[in-house]
GROMACS .gro file of C-alpha atoms in nm:
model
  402
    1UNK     CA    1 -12.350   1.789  -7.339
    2UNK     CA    2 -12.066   1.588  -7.256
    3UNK     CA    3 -12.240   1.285  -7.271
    4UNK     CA    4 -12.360   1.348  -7.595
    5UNK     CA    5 -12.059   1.443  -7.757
    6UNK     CA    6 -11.883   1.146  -7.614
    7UNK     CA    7 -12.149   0.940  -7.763
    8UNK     CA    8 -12.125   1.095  -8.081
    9UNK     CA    9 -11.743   1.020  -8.073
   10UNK     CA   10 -11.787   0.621  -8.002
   11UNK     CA   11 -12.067   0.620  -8.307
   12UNK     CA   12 -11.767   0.763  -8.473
   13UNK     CA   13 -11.546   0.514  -8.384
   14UNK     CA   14 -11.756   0.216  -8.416
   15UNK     CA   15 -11.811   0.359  -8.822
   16UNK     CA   16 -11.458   0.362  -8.838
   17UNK     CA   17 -11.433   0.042  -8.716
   18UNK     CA   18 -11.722  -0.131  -8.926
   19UNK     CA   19 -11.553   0.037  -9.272
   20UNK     CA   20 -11.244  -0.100  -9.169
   21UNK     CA   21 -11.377  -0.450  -9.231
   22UNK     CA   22 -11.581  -0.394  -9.517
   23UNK     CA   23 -11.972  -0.258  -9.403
   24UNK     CA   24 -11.986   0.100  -9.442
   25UNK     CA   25 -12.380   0.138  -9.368
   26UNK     CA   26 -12.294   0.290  -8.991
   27UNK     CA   27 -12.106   0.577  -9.155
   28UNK     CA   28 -12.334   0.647  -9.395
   29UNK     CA   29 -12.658   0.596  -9.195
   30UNK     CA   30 -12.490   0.777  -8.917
   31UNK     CA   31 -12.279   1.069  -9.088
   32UNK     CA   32 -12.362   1.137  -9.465
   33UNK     CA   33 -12.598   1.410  -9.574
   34UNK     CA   34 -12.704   1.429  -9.911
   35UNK     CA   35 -12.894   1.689 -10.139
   36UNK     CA   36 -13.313   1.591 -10.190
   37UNK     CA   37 -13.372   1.609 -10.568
   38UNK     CA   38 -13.728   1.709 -10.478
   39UNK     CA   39 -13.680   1.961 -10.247
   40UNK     CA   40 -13.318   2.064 -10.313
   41UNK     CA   41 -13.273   2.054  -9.913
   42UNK     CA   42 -12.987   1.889  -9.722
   43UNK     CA   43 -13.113   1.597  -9.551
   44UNK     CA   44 -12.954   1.329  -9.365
   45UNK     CA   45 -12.881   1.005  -9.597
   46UNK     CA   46 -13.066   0.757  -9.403
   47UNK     CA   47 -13.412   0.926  -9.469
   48UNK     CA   48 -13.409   0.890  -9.822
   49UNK     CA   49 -13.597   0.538  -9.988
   50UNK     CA   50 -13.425   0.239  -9.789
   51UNK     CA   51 -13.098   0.116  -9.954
   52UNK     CA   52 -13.032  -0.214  -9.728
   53UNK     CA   53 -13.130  -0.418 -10.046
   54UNK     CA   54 -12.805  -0.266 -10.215
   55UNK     CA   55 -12.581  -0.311  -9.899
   56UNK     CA   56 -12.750  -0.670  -9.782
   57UNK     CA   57 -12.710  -0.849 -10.142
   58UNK     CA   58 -12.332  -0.712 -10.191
   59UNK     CA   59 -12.098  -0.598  -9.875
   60UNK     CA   60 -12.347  -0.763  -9.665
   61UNK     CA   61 -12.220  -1.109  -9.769
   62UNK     CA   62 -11.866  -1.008  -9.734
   63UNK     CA   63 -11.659  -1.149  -9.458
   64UNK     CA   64 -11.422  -0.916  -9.437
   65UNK     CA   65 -11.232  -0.602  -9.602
   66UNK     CA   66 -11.014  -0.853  -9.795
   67UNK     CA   67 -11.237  -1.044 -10.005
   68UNK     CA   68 -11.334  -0.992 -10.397
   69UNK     CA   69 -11.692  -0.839 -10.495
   70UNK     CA   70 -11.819  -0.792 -10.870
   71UNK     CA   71 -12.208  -0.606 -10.867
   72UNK     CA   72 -12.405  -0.583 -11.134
   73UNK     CA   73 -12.699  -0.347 -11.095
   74UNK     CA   74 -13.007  -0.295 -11.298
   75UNK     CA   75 -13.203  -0.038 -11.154
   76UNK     CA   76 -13.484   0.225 -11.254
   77UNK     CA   77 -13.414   0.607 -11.277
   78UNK     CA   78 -13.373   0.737 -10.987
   79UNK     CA   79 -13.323   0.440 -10.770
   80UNK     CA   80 -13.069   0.595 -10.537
   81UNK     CA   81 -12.804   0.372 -10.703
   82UNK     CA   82 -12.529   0.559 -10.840
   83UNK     CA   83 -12.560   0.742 -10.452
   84UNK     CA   84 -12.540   0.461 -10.272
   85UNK     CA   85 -12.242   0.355 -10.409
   86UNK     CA   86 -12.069   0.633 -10.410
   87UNK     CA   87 -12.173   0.753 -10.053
   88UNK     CA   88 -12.029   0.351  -9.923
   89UNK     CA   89 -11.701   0.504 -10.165
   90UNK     CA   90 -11.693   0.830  -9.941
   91UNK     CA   91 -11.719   0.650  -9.631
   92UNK     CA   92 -11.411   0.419  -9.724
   93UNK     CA   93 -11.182   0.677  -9.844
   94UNK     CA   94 -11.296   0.880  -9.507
   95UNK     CA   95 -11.184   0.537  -9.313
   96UNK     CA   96 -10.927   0.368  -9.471
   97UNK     CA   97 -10.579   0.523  -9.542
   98UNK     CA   98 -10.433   0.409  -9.879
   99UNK     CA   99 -10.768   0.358 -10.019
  100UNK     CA  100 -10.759   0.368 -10.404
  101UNK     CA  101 -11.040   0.430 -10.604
  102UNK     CA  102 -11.229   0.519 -10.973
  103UNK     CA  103 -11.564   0.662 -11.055
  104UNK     CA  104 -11.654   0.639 -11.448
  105UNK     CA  105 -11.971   0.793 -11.539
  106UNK     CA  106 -12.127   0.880 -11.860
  107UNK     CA  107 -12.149   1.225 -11.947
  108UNK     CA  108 -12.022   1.545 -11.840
  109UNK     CA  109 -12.353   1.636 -11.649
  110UNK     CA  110 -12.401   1.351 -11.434
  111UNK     CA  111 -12.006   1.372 -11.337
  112UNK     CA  112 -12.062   1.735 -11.180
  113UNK     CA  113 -12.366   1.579 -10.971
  114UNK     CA  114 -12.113   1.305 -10.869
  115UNK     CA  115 -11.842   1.626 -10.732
  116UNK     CA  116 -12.147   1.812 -10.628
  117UNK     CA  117 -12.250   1.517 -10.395
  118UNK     CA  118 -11.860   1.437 -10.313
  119UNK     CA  119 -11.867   1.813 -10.172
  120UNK     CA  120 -12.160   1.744 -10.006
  121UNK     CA  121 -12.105   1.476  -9.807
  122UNK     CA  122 -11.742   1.614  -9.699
  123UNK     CA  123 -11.945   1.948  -9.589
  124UNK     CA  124 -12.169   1.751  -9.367
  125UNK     CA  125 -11.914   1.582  -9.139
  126UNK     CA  126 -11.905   1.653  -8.795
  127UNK     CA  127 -11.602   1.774  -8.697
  128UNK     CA  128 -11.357   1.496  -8.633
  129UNK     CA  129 -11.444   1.319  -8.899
  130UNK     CA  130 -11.341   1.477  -9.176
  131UNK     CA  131 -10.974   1.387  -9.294
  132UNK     CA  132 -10.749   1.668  -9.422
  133UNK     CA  133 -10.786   1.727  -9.797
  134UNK     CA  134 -10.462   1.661  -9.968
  135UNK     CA  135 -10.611   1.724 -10.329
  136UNK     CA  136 -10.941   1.834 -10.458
  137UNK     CA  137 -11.022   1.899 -10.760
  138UNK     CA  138 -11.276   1.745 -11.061
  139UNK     CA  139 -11.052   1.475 -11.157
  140UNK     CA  140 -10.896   1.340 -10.854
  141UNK     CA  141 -10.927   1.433 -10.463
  142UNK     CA  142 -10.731   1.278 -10.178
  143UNK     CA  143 -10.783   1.278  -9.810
  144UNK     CA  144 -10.470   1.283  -9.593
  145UNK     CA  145 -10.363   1.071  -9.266
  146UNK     CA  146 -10.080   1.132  -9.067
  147UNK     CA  147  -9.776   0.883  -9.100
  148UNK     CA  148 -10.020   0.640  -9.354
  149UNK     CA  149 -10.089   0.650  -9.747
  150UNK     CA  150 -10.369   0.864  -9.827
  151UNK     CA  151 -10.694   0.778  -9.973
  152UNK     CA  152 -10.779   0.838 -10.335
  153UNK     CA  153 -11.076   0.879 -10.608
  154UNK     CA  154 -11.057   0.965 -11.011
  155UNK     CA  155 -11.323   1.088 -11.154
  156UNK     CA  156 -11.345   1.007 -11.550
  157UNK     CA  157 -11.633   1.111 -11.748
  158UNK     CA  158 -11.617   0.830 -12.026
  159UNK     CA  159 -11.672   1.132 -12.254
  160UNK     CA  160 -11.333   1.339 -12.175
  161UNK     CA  161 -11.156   0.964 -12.293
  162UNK     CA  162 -10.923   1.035 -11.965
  163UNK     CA  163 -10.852   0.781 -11.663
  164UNK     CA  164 -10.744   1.012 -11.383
  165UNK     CA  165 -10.511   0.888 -11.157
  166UNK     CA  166 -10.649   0.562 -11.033
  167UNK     CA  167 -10.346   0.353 -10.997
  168UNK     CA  168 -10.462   0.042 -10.828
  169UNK     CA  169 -10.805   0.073 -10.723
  170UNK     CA  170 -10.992  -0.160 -10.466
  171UNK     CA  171 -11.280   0.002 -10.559
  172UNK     CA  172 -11.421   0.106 -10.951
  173UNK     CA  173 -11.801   0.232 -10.955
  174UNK     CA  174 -11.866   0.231 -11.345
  175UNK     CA  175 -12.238   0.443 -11.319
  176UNK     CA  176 -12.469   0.432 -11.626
  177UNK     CA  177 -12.259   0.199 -11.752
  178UNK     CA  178 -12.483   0.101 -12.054
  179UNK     CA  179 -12.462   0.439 -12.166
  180UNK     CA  180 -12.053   0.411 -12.262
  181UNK     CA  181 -11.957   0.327 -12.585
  182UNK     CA  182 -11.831  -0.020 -12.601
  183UNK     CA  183 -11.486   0.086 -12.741
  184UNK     CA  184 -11.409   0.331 -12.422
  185UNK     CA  185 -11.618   0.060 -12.204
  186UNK     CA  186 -11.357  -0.248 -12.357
  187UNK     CA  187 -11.031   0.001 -12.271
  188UNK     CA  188 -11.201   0.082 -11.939
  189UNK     CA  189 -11.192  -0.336 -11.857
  190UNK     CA  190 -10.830  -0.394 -12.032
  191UNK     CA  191 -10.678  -0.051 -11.830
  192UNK     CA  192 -10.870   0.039 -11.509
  193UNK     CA  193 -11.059  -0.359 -11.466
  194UNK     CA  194 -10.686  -0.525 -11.534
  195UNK     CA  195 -10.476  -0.308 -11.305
  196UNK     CA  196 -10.709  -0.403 -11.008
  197UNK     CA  197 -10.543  -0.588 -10.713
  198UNK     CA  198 -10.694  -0.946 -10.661
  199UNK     CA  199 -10.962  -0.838 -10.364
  200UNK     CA  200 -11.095  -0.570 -10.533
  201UNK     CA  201 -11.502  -0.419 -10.600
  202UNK     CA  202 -11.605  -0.350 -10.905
  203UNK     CA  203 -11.996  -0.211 -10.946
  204UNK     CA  204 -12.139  -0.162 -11.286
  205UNK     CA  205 -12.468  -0.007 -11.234
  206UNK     CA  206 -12.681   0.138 -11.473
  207UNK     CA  207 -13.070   0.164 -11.629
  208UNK     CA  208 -13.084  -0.093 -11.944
  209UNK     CA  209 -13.093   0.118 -12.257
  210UNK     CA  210 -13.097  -0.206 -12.482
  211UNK     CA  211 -12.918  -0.439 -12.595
  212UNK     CA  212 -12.680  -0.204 -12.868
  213UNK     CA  213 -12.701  -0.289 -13.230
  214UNK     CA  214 -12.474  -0.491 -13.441
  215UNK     CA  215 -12.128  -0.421 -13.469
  216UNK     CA  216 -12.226  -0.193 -13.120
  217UNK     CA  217 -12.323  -0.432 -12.891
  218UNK     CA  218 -12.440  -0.271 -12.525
  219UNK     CA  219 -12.134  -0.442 -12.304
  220UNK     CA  220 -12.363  -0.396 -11.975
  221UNK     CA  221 -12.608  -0.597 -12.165
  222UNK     CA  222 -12.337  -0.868 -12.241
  223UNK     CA  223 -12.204  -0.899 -11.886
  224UNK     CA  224 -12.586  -0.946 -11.747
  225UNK     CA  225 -12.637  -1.203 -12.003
  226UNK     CA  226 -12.320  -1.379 -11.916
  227UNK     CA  227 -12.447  -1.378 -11.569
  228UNK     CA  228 -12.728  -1.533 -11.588
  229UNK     CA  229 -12.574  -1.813 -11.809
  230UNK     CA  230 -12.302  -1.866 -11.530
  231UNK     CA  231 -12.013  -1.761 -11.705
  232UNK     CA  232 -11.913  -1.466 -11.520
  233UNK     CA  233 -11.921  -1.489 -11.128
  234UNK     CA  234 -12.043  -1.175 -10.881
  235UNK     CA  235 -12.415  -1.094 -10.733
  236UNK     CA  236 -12.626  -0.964 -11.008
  237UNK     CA  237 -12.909  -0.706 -10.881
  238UNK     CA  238 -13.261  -0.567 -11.020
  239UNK     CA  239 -13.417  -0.264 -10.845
  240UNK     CA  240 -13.741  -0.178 -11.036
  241UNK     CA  241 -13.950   0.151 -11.023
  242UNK     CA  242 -14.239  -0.021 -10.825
  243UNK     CA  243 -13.956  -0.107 -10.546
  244UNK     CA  244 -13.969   0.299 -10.492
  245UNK     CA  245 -14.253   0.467 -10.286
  246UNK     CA  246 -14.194   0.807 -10.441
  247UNK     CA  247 -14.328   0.657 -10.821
  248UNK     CA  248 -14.728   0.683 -10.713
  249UNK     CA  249 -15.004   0.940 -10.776
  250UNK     CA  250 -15.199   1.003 -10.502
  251UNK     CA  251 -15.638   0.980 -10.562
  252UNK     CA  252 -15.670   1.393 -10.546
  253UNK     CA  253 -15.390   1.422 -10.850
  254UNK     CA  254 -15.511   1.135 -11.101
  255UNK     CA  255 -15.665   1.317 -11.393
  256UNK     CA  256 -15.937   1.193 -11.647
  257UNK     CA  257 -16.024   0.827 -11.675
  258UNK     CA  258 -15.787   0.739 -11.404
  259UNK     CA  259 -15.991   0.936 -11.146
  260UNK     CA  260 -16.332   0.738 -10.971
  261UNK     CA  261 -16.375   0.390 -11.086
  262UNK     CA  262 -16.013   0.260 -11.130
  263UNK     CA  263 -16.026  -0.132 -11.336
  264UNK     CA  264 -15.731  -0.247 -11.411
  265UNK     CA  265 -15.626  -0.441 -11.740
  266UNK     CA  266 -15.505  -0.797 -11.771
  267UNK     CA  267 -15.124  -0.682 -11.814
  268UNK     CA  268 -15.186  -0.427 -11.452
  269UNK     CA  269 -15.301  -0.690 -11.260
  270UNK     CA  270 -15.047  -0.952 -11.371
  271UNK     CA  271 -14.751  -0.641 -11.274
  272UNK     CA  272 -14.954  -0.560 -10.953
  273UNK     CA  273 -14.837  -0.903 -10.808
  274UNK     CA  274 -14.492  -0.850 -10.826
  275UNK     CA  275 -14.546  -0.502 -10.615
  276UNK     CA  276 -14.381  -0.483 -10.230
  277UNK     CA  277 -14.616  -0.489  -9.942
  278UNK     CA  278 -14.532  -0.150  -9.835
  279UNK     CA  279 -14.855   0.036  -9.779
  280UNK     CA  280 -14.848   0.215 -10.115
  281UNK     CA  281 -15.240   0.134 -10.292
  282UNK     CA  282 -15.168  -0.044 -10.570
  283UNK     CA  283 -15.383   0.206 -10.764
  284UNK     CA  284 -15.116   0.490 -10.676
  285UNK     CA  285 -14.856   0.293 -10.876
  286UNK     CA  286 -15.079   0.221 -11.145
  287UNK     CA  287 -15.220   0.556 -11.208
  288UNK     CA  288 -14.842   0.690 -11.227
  289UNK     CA  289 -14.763   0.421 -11.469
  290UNK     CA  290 -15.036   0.502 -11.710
  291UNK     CA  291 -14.971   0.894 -11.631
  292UNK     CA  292 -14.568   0.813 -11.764
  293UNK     CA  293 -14.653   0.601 -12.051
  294UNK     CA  294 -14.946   0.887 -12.180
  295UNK     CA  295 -14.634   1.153 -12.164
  296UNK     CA  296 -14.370   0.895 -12.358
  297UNK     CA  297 -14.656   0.805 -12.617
  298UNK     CA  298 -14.686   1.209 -12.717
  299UNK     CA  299 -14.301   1.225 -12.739
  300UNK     CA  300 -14.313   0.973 -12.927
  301UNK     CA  301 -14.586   1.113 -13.178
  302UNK     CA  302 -14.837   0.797 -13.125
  303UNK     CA  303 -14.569   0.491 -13.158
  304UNK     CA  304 -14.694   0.281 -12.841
  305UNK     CA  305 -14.457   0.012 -12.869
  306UNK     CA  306 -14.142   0.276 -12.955
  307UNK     CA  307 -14.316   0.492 -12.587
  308UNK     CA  308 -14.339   0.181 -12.397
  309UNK     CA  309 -13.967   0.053 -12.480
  310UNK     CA  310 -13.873   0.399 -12.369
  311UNK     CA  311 -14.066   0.369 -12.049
  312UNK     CA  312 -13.918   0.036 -11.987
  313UNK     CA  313 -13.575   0.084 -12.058
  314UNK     CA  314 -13.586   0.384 -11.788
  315UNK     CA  315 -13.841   0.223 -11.550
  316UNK     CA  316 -13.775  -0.177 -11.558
  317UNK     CA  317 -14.037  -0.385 -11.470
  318UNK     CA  318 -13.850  -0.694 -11.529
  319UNK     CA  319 -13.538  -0.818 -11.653
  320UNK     CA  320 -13.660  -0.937 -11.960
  321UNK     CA  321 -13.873  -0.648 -12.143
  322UNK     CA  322 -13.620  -0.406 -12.019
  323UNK     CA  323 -13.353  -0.455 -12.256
  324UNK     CA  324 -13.593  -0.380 -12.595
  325UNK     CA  325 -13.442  -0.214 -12.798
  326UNK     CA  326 -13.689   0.091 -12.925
  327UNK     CA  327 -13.421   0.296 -13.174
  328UNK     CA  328 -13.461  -0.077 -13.345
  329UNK     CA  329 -13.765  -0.194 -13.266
  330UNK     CA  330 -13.917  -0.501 -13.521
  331UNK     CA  331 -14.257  -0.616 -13.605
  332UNK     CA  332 -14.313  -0.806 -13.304
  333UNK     CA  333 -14.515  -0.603 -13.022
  334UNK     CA  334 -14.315  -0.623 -12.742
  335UNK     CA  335 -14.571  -0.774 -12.505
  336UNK     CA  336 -14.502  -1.114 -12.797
  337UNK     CA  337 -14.162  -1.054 -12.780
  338UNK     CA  338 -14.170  -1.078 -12.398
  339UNK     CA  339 -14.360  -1.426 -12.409
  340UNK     CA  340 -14.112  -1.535 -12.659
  341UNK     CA  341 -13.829  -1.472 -12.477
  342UNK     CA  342 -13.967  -1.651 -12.174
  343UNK     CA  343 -14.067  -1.903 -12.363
  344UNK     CA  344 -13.685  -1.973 -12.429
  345UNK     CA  345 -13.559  -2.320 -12.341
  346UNK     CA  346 -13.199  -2.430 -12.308
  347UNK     CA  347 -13.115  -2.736 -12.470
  348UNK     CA  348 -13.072  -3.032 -12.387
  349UNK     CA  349 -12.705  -3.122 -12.467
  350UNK     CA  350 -12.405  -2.890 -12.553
  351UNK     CA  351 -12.343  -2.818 -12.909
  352UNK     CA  352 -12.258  -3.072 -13.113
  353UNK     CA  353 -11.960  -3.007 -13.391
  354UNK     CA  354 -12.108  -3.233 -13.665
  355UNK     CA  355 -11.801  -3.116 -13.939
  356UNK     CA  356 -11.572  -2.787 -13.920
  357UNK     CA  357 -11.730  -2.484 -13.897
  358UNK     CA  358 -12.111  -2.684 -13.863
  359UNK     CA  359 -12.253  -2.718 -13.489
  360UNK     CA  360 -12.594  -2.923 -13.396
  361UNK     CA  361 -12.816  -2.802 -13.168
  362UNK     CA  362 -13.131  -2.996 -13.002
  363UNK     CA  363 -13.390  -2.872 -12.767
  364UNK     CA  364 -13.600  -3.160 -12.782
  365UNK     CA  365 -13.550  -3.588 -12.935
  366UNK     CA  366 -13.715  -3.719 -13.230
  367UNK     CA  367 -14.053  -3.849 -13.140
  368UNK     CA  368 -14.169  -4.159 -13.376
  369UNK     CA  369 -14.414  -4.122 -13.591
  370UNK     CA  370 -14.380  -3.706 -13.516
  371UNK     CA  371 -14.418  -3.475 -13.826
  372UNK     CA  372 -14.150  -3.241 -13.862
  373UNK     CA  373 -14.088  -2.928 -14.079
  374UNK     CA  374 -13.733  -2.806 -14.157
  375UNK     CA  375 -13.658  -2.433 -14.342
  376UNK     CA  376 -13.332  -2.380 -14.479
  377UNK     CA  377 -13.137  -2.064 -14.563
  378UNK     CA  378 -12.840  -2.156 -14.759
  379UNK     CA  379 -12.738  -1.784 -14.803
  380UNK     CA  380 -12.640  -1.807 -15.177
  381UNK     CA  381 -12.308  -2.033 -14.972
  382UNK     CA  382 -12.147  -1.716 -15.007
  383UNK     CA  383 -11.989  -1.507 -14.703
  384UNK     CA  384 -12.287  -1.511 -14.515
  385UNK     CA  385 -12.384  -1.784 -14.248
  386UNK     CA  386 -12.612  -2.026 -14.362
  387UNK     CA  387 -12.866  -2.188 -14.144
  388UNK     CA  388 -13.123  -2.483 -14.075
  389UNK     CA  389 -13.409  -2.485 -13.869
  390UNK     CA  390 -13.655  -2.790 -13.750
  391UNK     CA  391 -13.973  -2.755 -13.604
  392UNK     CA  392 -14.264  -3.008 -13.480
  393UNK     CA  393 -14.540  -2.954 -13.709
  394UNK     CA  394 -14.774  -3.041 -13.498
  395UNK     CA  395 -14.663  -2.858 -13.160
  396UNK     CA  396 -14.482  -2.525 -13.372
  397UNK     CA  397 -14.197  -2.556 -13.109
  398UNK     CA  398 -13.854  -2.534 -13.251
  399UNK     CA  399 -13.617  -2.832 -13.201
  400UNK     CA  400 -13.330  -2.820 -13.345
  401UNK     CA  401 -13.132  -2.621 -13.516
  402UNK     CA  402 -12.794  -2.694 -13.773
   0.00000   0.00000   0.00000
């Protein structure tokens, strides 16, 4: 017994240790219980769906406890996210005295899951652990250490239009963050975001829900985009239902056509390839797939398209079709929409300001002796913007653009 305990107590120390400079997987692998959502049994942390792939692409890379880290996390429902980071919170604020920090989430409900969790992992310590609580209540708790700052977390729902008591946080988890309004979500950034120190972590994480609508634009949806052009810096992440054992139906369950002979279509067997080698039959993902999109299809009284950009923006497959927008869905089925958009080509110079308030734009040269078509739209050269488009006749690809 002896030995034991004094090998729990350098596992302890050696958590400590690794939170200290910046990896908090020992801790949580080694000390954090969590509630199933399944069963609705306690269960060690570290035997829910691996979570390396959240730890590897962000604190992983880190050298150290002082260096900057901006995540941004698309993810399917359910995806252990929003847990992950806040268990690797916990373990900080358990390790590190003076440790600031700020939770936003996006509605009252899935903030009392966020304290119900917080409670649960502080219940599961072993005893040692545990830091004194100094404050706890369901805007702000605080751990104490003797003769040292203590650590701290706010909780803000972005509903109650309240920021706690952050101060300075290292560390600001925005969950579901493209389900805030982009007003609160633009005073979250010039408040909370601007009174960070310089090495701070910031995680927005989040399943797509669109792009917004005009005037209303989805800001989670902005700061992917600018990520992927390059113009805002950090480790952008995708974590998509078929990365998840748990989303399969096993043979016995499948109902109807899905039971016996199992053929998949064109568009199934194109997704199939992008599934993880991980012992799951590809026909157990599949068969949940169709099983999902059947129930969103009668919620949806018969709209396919409006069911399957439901489906998608819950369960990405991809980080293209995800961010359809079904409360504004066009004419275009979304399967065109998806080749269109990666179709898209950049072009080949920067902008060109031809006269004030007039910019070129060319994807591809003038070829001699090509045929080309141009379509204007000169708005009645009233308020609106008015607009010029040029496309090869004979290839229909569009070229430039005034």
């Amino acid at each position: 017994m002896a030995t034991e305990a004094a090998l729990v107590e350098l596992r302890m120390e050696e958590a400590v240790e690794a939170c200290r400079l910046g990896n908090p997987v020992p801790f949580i692998e080694g000390f954090l219980w969590v509630q199933d959502e399944e069963t609705g049994l306690r269960v060690p942390m570290r035997r829910l769906e691996p979570q390396g792939y959240y730890h590897k692409e962000t604190f992983g890379r880190l050298v150290g406890y002082y260096e900057s880290l901006y995540a941004h996390v698309v993810k399917a429902r359910s995806a252990y996210s929003s847990r992950w980071w806040h268990a690797c919170n916990f373990a900080f604020r358990c390790c590190l005295p003076g440790f600031k920090s700020a939770i936003t989430v996006d509605s009252e409900r899935n903030l009392r899951e966020f304290l119900v969790a917080d409670d649960v992992f502080y219940d599961g310590l072993v005893e040692g652990l545990a830091p004194p609580k100094l404050h706890w209540d369901t805007e702000y708790r605080s751990f104490g250490f003797p003769g040292e700052g203590p650590s701290e977390v706010s909780f803000v729902s972005v509903r109650s239009k309240e920021f706690g008591r952050s101060g300075r946080p290292k560390m600001w988890i925005a969950a579901e963050a493209a389900h805030y309004d982009p007003v609160f979500y633009d005073a979250l950034v010039q408040s909370l975001g601007k009174s960070m120190p310089r090495y701070s972590w910031e995680i927005d994480e989040s399943t797509p829900n669109g792009i917004g609508t005009e005037g209303k634009k989805n800001r989670f949806y902005e700061r992917f985009e600018a990520m992927q052009r390059g113009a805002l810096p950090g480790v952008s992440l995708f974590r998509a239902w078929y990365d998840m054992r748990k989303y399969q139906v096993a043979e016995e369950e499948r109902v109807g056509e899905d039971r016996g002979e199992f053929r998949l279509t064109e568009e199934e067997e194109k997704l199939a390839r992008s599934f993880p080698a991980d012992g799951v039959p590809i026909r157990a993902r599949i068969a949940w797939r169709r099983e999902k999109l059947r129930k969103e299809v009668v919620d949806a009284y018969g709209d396919t398209q409006r069911a399957k950009g439901r489906f998608l923006s819950e369960y990405p497959e991809n980080t293209t079709d995800c961010w359809y927008n079904q409360e504004a869905a066009g004419a275009l089925p979304m399967d065109r929409l998806r080749d269109l958009l990666n179709g898209c080509r950049a072009t080949i110079e920067p902008p060109k300001v031809v006269i004030p308030g007039v910019r070129l734009l060319v994807w591809e040269r003038p070829r001699p002796g090509g045929v080309y078509v141009a379509g204007h739209d000169p708005a009645d050269l009233g308020g609106d913007l008015n607009c010029l488009q040029v496309v090869d006749a004979r290839t229909g690809l569009h070229v430039a653009e005034l």
